[in-house]
Amino acid sequence: MTDVRSRVHVLTPDSPEWRREPLPGPAEFDHLGIVDTEPDTDDSYLISAEGFLRPRTLSLGRVGGETAVLKRQPAFFDTAGMAVHQHFAVSDDGTRVPYFVVGPDTGGADTGGADTGGPALLTGYGGFEIARTPAYDGVTGRGWLARGGTYVVANIRGGGEYGPAWHRAALREKRVRAFEDFAAVARDLVARGITTPDRLGIRGGSNGGLLMGVMLTRYPELFGAVVASVPLLDMRRYTKLLAGRSWIAEYGDPDDEADWAYLREFSPYQNVRPGRPYPPVLFITSTRDDRVHPGHARKMMARLREHGYDASYYENVEGGHGAAADNEQAATIAALILEFLRRKLT
């Protein structure tokens, strides 16, 4: 990847050096993967591609020849009039943070093709070296994009978009960099005229739920609504709950006073304060989440309600860390989230 954009090259032995040529055909923002090759007999290959507006396809190609689509996943929403753009926000320490904007194409590439100030949904993760690459999401497409919303994916530090160094840049005491990156993207969206703070919703799950909790308590003025799914929120006790101890290398150990000194500065549960301009928030969790204990969401909900904030809560009784055990439950949760965002942002 180059700036979170997939690039495929063909390397051919030549004298005195190998010859490098780009593989033609893929769309600019498609995420690509070489599925297989036939190295012993010919130059054929199988390649997969998908994008925010294109379902995954599997194609058969040959170096120097044509590429034919073998299979294509079904499309679930009409992409006419939509476009994808990429921008960069500048974080507090000067780091350029890439993000993708998907939405109505009004022809203004400088504003992400969505210079309308309309409702936008921003998401991110920023942890465990997981890269957020372009991917087709039929639920978000049909339930948000097709109804005029803009969808934004932030490639903040802590992920793997630029390799291990991007991940290490937000480990432990440097975790705050991931939060600063996400806030910088939110500000950049407003500066470009893509949306406004009161119409900007955010959504994240698991480690992304921690991100949402920090945005709620540290940057409330930037957002109009927050959705935190199966969230990690109490950084004082997270190592005592389920799989928590396995994440010490990522976050630090709250039982070590040196680590708690920085963890307490952003731990959402410990940083709820009265009289702050917190936007409406929806927590989604599962009674049977065996990774992030539902106690995180339960306690955060209770504390926010104690201070009179607009907080909503849904706990599914099964489903594990995905919070849904089947498609019907997943559809219910998706509908709850999208309806919550629509009511709060439009």
Short mmCIF file of C-alpha atoms in Angstrom, two decimals:
data_model
loop_
_atom_site.label_atom_id
_atom_site.label_comp_id
_atom_site.label_asym_id
_atom_site.label_seq_id
_atom_site.Cartn_x
_atom_site.Cartn_y
_atom_site.Cartn_z
CA MET A 1 0.00 0.00 0.00
CA THR A 2 0.99 3.59 -0.68
CA ASP A 3 -0.98 6.02 1.48
CA VAL A 4 -3.56 3.24 2.05
CA ARG A 5 -3.95 2.74 -1.70
CA SER A 6 -3.20 -0.72 -3.08
CA ARG A 7 -0.56 -0.90 -5.78
CA VAL A 8 0.30 -4.06 -7.74
CA HIS A 9 3.50 -4.23 -9.77
CA VAL A 10 4.93 -6.81 -12.15
CA LEU A 11 8.65 -7.47 -11.72
CA THR A 12 10.43 -8.98 -14.72
CA PRO A 13 14.06 -10.21 -14.72
CA ASP A 14 16.13 -7.99 -16.99
CA SER A 15 19.71 -6.88 -17.40
CA PRO A 16 21.24 -5.27 -15.43
CA GLU A 17 18.22 -4.79 -13.09
CA TRP A 18 14.67 -6.09 -12.77
CA ARG A 19 12.03 -4.19 -14.72
CA ARG A 20 9.07 -2.88 -12.68
CA GLU A 21 5.71 -2.10 -14.29
CA PRO A 22 2.33 -1.35 -12.72
CA LEU A 23 -0.39 -3.94 -13.23
CA PRO A 24 -3.10 -2.18 -15.25
CA GLY A 25 -6.80 -2.24 -14.61
CA PRO A 26 -7.68 -1.80 -10.92
CA ALA A 27 -9.70 1.24 -9.88
CA GLU A 28 -7.84 3.95 -7.95
CA PHE A 29 -9.34 3.26 -4.52
CA ASP A 30 -9.89 -0.49 -4.74
CA HIS A 31 -8.21 -2.67 -2.14
CA LEU A 32 -6.39 -5.44 -3.97
CA GLY A 33 -4.96 -8.83 -3.14
CA ILE A 34 -3.15 -11.47 -5.18
CA VAL A 35 -5.05 -14.67 -4.39
CA ASP A 36 -2.87 -17.11 -6.27
CA THR A 37 -0.37 -17.51 -9.11
CA GLU A 38 0.87 -20.36 -11.31
CA PRO A 39 4.63 -19.84 -11.06
CA ASP A 40 5.70 -23.15 -12.60
CA THR A 41 3.81 -23.01 -15.89
CA ASP A 42 2.74 -19.49 -16.92
CA ASP A 43 2.18 -15.85 -15.88
CA SER A 44 -1.47 -16.15 -14.91
CA TYR A 45 -2.79 -14.91 -11.56
CA LEU A 46 -5.98 -14.58 -9.53
CA ILE A 47 -6.63 -11.14 -8.07
CA SER A 48 -9.36 -9.89 -5.74
CA ALA A 49 -10.55 -6.30 -5.61
CA GLU A 50 -13.16 -4.38 -3.66
CA GLY A 51 -13.89 -0.77 -2.84
CA PHE A 52 -16.31 1.40 -0.91
CA LEU A 53 -18.59 1.50 -3.95
CA ARG A 54 -17.67 -1.80 -5.58
CA PRO A 55 -18.43 -5.30 -4.27
CA ARG A 56 -15.57 -7.76 -4.14
CA THR A 57 -14.61 -9.34 -7.45
CA LEU A 58 -12.35 -12.28 -8.28
CA SER A 59 -10.56 -11.99 -11.62
CA LEU A 60 -8.22 -14.13 -13.68
CA GLY A 61 -5.43 -12.31 -15.46
CA ARG A 62 -2.20 -12.94 -17.30
CA VAL A 63 0.81 -10.66 -17.28
CA GLY A 64 0.73 -8.73 -20.53
CA GLY A 65 -2.77 -9.97 -21.33
CA GLU A 66 -6.41 -9.31 -20.50
CA THR A 67 -8.16 -9.72 -17.14
CA ALA A 68 -11.53 -11.47 -16.89
CA VAL A 69 -13.94 -11.30 -13.94
CA LEU A 70 -14.75 -14.80 -12.67
CA LYS A 71 -17.04 -13.97 -9.74
CA ARG A 72 -18.58 -10.88 -8.26
CA GLN A 73 -20.41 -10.41 -4.98
CA PRO A 74 -23.89 -8.87 -5.31
CA ALA A 75 -24.41 -5.11 -5.07
CA PHE A 76 -26.80 -3.89 -2.38
CA PHE A 77 -27.15 -0.18 -3.14
CA ASP A 78 -27.16 2.19 -6.09
CA THR A 79 -23.83 4.03 -6.36
CA ALA A 80 -24.92 6.46 -9.08
CA GLY A 81 -23.88 9.99 -8.17
CA MET A 82 -21.42 8.82 -5.51
CA ALA A 83 -17.65 9.15 -5.43
CA VAL A 84 -14.64 8.32 -3.27
CA HIS A 85 -11.92 10.83 -2.40
CA GLN A 86 -8.93 10.79 -0.10
CA HIS A 87 -7.70 13.69 2.03
CA PHE A 88 -5.08 14.27 4.71
CA ALA A 89 -5.61 15.96 8.06
CA VAL A 90 -2.74 17.39 10.09
CA SER A 91 -2.59 16.05 13.64
CA ASP A 92 -1.40 17.99 16.69
CA ASP A 93 2.23 16.93 16.24
CA GLY A 94 2.25 17.72 12.51
CA THR A 95 1.69 14.16 11.27
CA ARG A 96 -0.38 13.87 8.09
CA VAL A 97 -3.28 11.47 8.66
CA PRO A 98 -5.09 10.04 5.61
CA TYR A 99 -8.82 9.50 5.45
CA PHE A 100 -11.36 8.42 2.83
CA VAL A 101 -14.59 10.28 2.08
CA VAL A 102 -17.44 8.42 0.38
CA GLY A 103 -20.61 10.24 -0.59
CA PRO A 104 -22.47 12.47 -3.03
CA ASP A 105 -20.28 13.61 -5.91
CA THR A 106 -20.93 17.26 -6.64
CA GLY A 107 -17.79 17.53 -8.72
CA GLY A 108 -15.71 19.24 -6.06
CA ALA A 109 -12.71 16.99 -5.51
CA ASP A 110 -11.13 19.52 -3.16
CA THR A 111 -14.05 19.10 -0.77
CA GLY A 112 -14.39 15.36 -1.16
CA GLY A 113 -17.22 15.71 -3.63
CA ALA A 114 -19.60 16.42 -0.76
CA ASP A 115 -19.53 20.17 -0.15
CA THR A 116 -23.01 20.16 1.33
CA GLY A 117 -22.53 20.37 5.09
CA GLY A 118 -24.83 17.36 5.33
CA PRO A 119 -24.82 14.46 7.79
CA ALA A 120 -21.59 12.47 7.91
CA LEU A 121 -20.57 9.28 9.71
CA LEU A 122 -16.89 9.04 10.69
CA THR A 123 -15.34 5.78 11.83
CA GLY A 124 -11.89 4.58 12.86
CA TYR A 125 -10.03 1.97 14.87
CA GLY A 126 -6.40 2.84 15.53
CA GLY A 127 -5.06 -0.21 17.29
CA PHE A 128 -3.36 -3.61 17.12
CA GLU A 129 -1.74 -2.82 13.73
CA ILE A 130 -5.10 -3.32 11.96
CA ALA A 131 -5.38 -1.29 8.76
CA ARG A 132 -8.73 0.19 7.72
CA THR A 133 -8.70 -0.30 3.96
CA PRO A 134 -11.45 0.37 1.38
CA ALA A 135 -14.19 -2.24 1.77
CA TYR A 136 -17.71 -2.72 0.46
CA ASP A 137 -20.40 -2.48 3.15
CA GLY A 138 -23.91 -3.08 1.87
CA VAL A 139 -25.56 -2.11 5.16
CA THR A 140 -23.81 1.25 5.40
CA GLY A 141 -24.35 1.76 1.70
CA ARG A 142 -28.06 1.12 1.73
CA GLY A 143 -28.82 2.55 5.16
CA TRP A 144 -26.59 5.64 5.09
CA LEU A 145 -25.02 6.46 1.71
CA ALA A 146 -28.14 5.79 -0.35
CA ARG A 147 -30.06 8.16 1.93
CA GLY A 148 -27.73 11.06 1.24
CA GLY A 149 -25.20 10.65 4.04
CA THR A 150 -21.43 10.82 3.74
CA TYR A 151 -19.22 8.05 5.10
CA VAL A 152 -15.66 8.68 6.29
CA VAL A 153 -12.91 6.23 7.30
CA ALA A 154 -9.96 7.66 9.25
CA ASN A 155 -6.60 5.87 9.00
CA ILE A 156 -5.26 6.98 12.37
CA ARG A 157 -2.07 5.86 14.10
CA GLY A 158 -2.21 2.61 16.01
CA GLY A 159 -3.31 0.79 12.88
CA GLY A 160 -1.17 -0.88 10.24
CA GLU A 161 -1.73 1.44 7.27
CA TYR A 162 1.96 2.39 7.14
CA GLY A 163 3.35 -0.78 8.66
CA PRO A 164 4.57 -1.51 12.19
CA ALA A 165 5.88 2.02 12.77
CA TRP A 166 2.34 3.43 12.38
CA HIS A 167 1.21 1.00 15.05
CA ARG A 168 4.09 1.72 17.45
CA ALA A 169 3.44 5.45 17.13
CA ALA A 170 0.31 5.04 19.31
CA LEU A 171 1.33 2.31 21.74
CA ARG A 172 1.02 2.67 25.50
CA GLU A 173 1.94 6.19 26.65
CA LYS A 174 1.71 7.38 23.02
CA ARG A 175 -1.92 6.25 22.72
CA VAL A 176 -3.07 9.84 22.80
CA ARG A 177 -1.68 10.25 19.26
CA ALA A 178 -4.47 8.05 17.88
CA PHE A 179 -7.07 10.23 19.60
CA GLU A 180 -5.46 13.43 18.34
CA ASP A 181 -5.42 12.01 14.80
CA PHE A 182 -9.14 11.23 14.89
CA ALA A 183 -10.00 14.67 16.24
CA ALA A 184 -7.86 16.22 13.49
CA VAL A 185 -9.86 14.36 10.85
CA ALA A 186 -13.11 15.61 12.38
CA ARG A 187 -11.88 19.21 12.25
CA ASP A 188 -10.67 18.78 8.68
CA LEU A 189 -14.08 17.52 7.56
CA VAL A 190 -15.67 20.69 8.92
CA ALA A 191 -12.95 22.93 7.46
CA ARG A 192 -13.56 21.44 4.00
CA GLY A 193 -17.29 22.05 4.23
CA ILE A 194 -18.12 18.35 4.10
CA THR A 195 -20.17 18.51 7.29
CA THR A 196 -20.69 20.50 10.49
CA PRO A 197 -20.02 19.43 14.11
CA ASP A 198 -23.72 19.05 14.91
CA ARG A 199 -24.17 16.79 11.86
CA LEU A 200 -21.04 14.70 12.33
CA GLY A 201 -21.64 11.31 13.91
CA ILE A 202 -18.94 8.83 14.90
CA ARG A 203 -18.96 5.09 15.31
CA GLY A 204 -16.45 2.52 16.54
CA GLY A 205 -16.31 -0.88 18.19
CA SER A 206 -14.03 -2.72 20.64
CA ASN A 207 -10.75 -0.74 20.61
CA GLY A 208 -12.70 1.62 18.38
CA GLY A 209 -15.22 1.83 21.22
CA LEU A 210 -12.43 3.13 23.46
CA LEU A 211 -11.75 5.69 20.74
CA MET A 212 -15.42 6.72 20.84
CA GLY A 213 -15.35 7.04 24.62
CA VAL A 214 -12.33 9.32 24.46
CA MET A 215 -13.94 11.44 21.74
CA LEU A 216 -17.05 11.79 23.91
CA THR A 217 -15.20 12.89 27.03
CA ARG A 218 -12.25 14.79 25.51
CA TYR A 219 -13.61 16.32 22.29
CA PRO A 220 -17.41 16.59 22.76
CA GLU A 221 -17.69 19.86 20.85
CA LEU A 222 -16.59 18.19 17.61
CA PHE A 223 -19.51 15.77 17.27
CA GLY A 224 -23.28 15.56 17.07
CA ALA A 225 -23.70 11.89 18.04
CA VAL A 226 -21.57 8.93 19.18
CA VAL A 227 -22.07 5.17 18.79
CA ALA A 228 -19.78 2.87 20.81
CA SER A 229 -20.12 -0.87 20.16
CA VAL A 230 -18.74 -3.53 22.55
CA PRO A 231 -16.53 -0.73 23.93
CA LEU A 232 -13.49 -0.75 26.16
CA LEU A 233 -14.04 2.15 28.59
CA ASP A 234 -12.71 1.49 32.09
CA MET A 235 -8.94 1.47 31.69
CA ARG A 236 -8.43 1.16 35.45
CA ARG A 237 -9.91 -2.33 35.61
CA TYR A 238 -9.71 -3.60 32.03
CA THR A 239 -6.96 -6.11 32.90
CA LYS A 240 -9.27 -7.75 35.47
CA LEU A 241 -12.01 -8.48 32.92
CA LEU A 242 -11.99 -11.39 30.45
CA ALA A 243 -9.20 -11.04 27.86
CA GLY A 244 -7.97 -7.73 29.23
CA ARG A 245 -4.54 -8.83 30.43
CA SER A 246 -3.62 -9.87 26.92
CA TRP A 247 -3.72 -6.20 25.87
CA ILE A 248 -1.16 -4.83 28.32
CA ALA A 249 1.44 -4.57 25.55
CA GLU A 250 -0.99 -2.37 23.63
CA TYR A 251 -2.24 -0.06 26.39
CA GLY A 252 -0.07 -0.53 29.49
CA ASP A 253 -0.71 -1.98 32.92
CA PRO A 254 -2.96 0.11 35.20
CA ASP A 255 -1.52 -1.69 38.24
CA ASP A 256 1.82 -0.08 37.40
CA GLU A 257 1.63 3.48 38.70
CA ALA A 258 3.78 4.80 35.87
CA ASP A 259 1.34 3.34 33.33
CA TRP A 260 -1.74 4.46 35.24
CA ALA A 261 -0.36 8.00 35.24
CA TYR A 262 -1.04 8.26 31.49
CA LEU A 263 -3.99 5.85 31.28
CA ARG A 264 -6.04 7.88 33.75
CA GLU A 265 -5.67 10.95 31.55
CA PHE A 266 -7.85 9.42 28.81
CA SER A 267 -9.75 6.51 30.38
CA PRO A 268 -13.36 7.44 29.44
CA TYR A 269 -15.08 6.07 32.55
CA GLN A 270 -12.76 7.97 34.88
CA ASN A 271 -13.09 11.17 32.87
CA VAL A 272 -16.86 11.68 32.81
CA ARG A 273 -17.52 15.15 34.21
CA PRO A 274 -20.76 17.05 34.93
CA GLY A 275 -21.77 20.07 32.91
CA ARG A 276 -19.89 19.15 29.72
CA PRO A 277 -21.39 19.49 26.22
CA TYR A 278 -21.48 15.73 25.58
CA PRO A 279 -23.38 14.77 22.42
CA PRO A 280 -26.00 11.99 22.51
CA VAL A 281 -24.39 8.56 22.78
CA LEU A 282 -25.58 5.01 22.06
CA PHE A 283 -23.86 1.99 23.61
CA ILE A 284 -24.21 -1.46 22.02
CA THR A 285 -22.95 -4.55 23.83
CA SER A 286 -23.60 -8.25 24.41
CA THR A 287 -24.19 -10.17 27.62
CA ARG A 288 -22.01 -12.94 26.19
CA ASP A 289 -19.14 -10.86 24.90
CA ASP A 290 -16.16 -13.01 25.91
CA ARG A 291 -13.54 -10.45 24.88
CA VAL A 292 -14.59 -7.00 26.14
CA HIS A 293 -16.77 -7.39 29.24
CA PRO A 294 -20.24 -5.76 28.94
CA GLY A 295 -19.51 -4.16 32.31
CA HIS A 296 -17.57 -1.45 30.47
CA ALA A 297 -20.68 -0.23 28.66
CA ARG A 298 -23.00 -0.82 31.63
CA LYS A 299 -20.89 1.29 34.00
CA MET A 300 -20.36 4.07 31.48
CA MET A 301 -24.06 4.23 30.77
CA ALA A 302 -24.87 4.44 34.47
CA ARG A 303 -22.33 7.17 35.11
CA LEU A 304 -23.54 9.29 32.19
CA ARG A 305 -27.15 8.89 33.30
CA GLU A 306 -26.18 9.96 36.83
CA HIS A 307 -25.06 13.27 35.39
CA GLY A 308 -28.18 13.67 33.25
CA TYR A 309 -26.62 13.11 29.83
CA ASP A 310 -28.46 11.82 26.75
CA ALA A 311 -27.28 8.21 26.76
CA SER A 312 -28.99 5.20 25.16
CA TYR A 313 -28.17 1.55 25.63
CA TYR A 314 -28.83 -1.80 23.97
CA GLU A 315 -27.50 -5.11 25.29
CA ASN A 316 -28.09 -8.24 23.26
CA VAL A 317 -28.19 -11.41 25.35
CA GLU A 318 -26.02 -13.39 22.92
CA GLY A 319 -23.65 -12.89 20.02
CA GLY A 320 -20.23 -12.67 21.65
CA HIS A 321 -17.90 -9.83 20.66
CA GLY A 322 -19.89 -9.29 17.47
CA ALA A 323 -22.98 -8.53 19.62
CA ALA A 324 -25.19 -10.55 17.24
CA ALA A 325 -25.66 -14.30 16.91
CA ASP A 326 -27.41 -14.31 13.52
CA ASN A 327 -28.42 -12.08 10.64
CA GLU A 328 -31.71 -11.09 12.22
CA GLN A 329 -29.96 -9.80 15.33
CA ALA A 330 -27.28 -8.08 13.23
CA ALA A 331 -30.01 -6.37 11.20
CA THR A 332 -31.76 -5.20 14.36
CA ILE A 333 -28.56 -3.66 15.73
CA ALA A 334 -27.72 -2.03 12.40
CA ALA A 335 -31.21 -0.53 12.23
CA LEU A 336 -30.92 0.79 15.80
CA ILE A 337 -27.59 2.46 15.05
CA LEU A 338 -28.61 4.01 11.75
CA GLU A 339 -31.94 5.25 13.10
CA PHE A 340 -30.20 6.75 16.13
CA LEU A 341 -27.74 8.59 13.91
CA ARG A 342 -30.44 9.73 11.52
CA ARG A 343 -32.57 11.17 14.34
CA LYS A 344 -29.65 12.94 16.02
CA LEU A 345 -27.91 14.30 12.92
CA THR A 346 -30.66 15.16 10.42
#
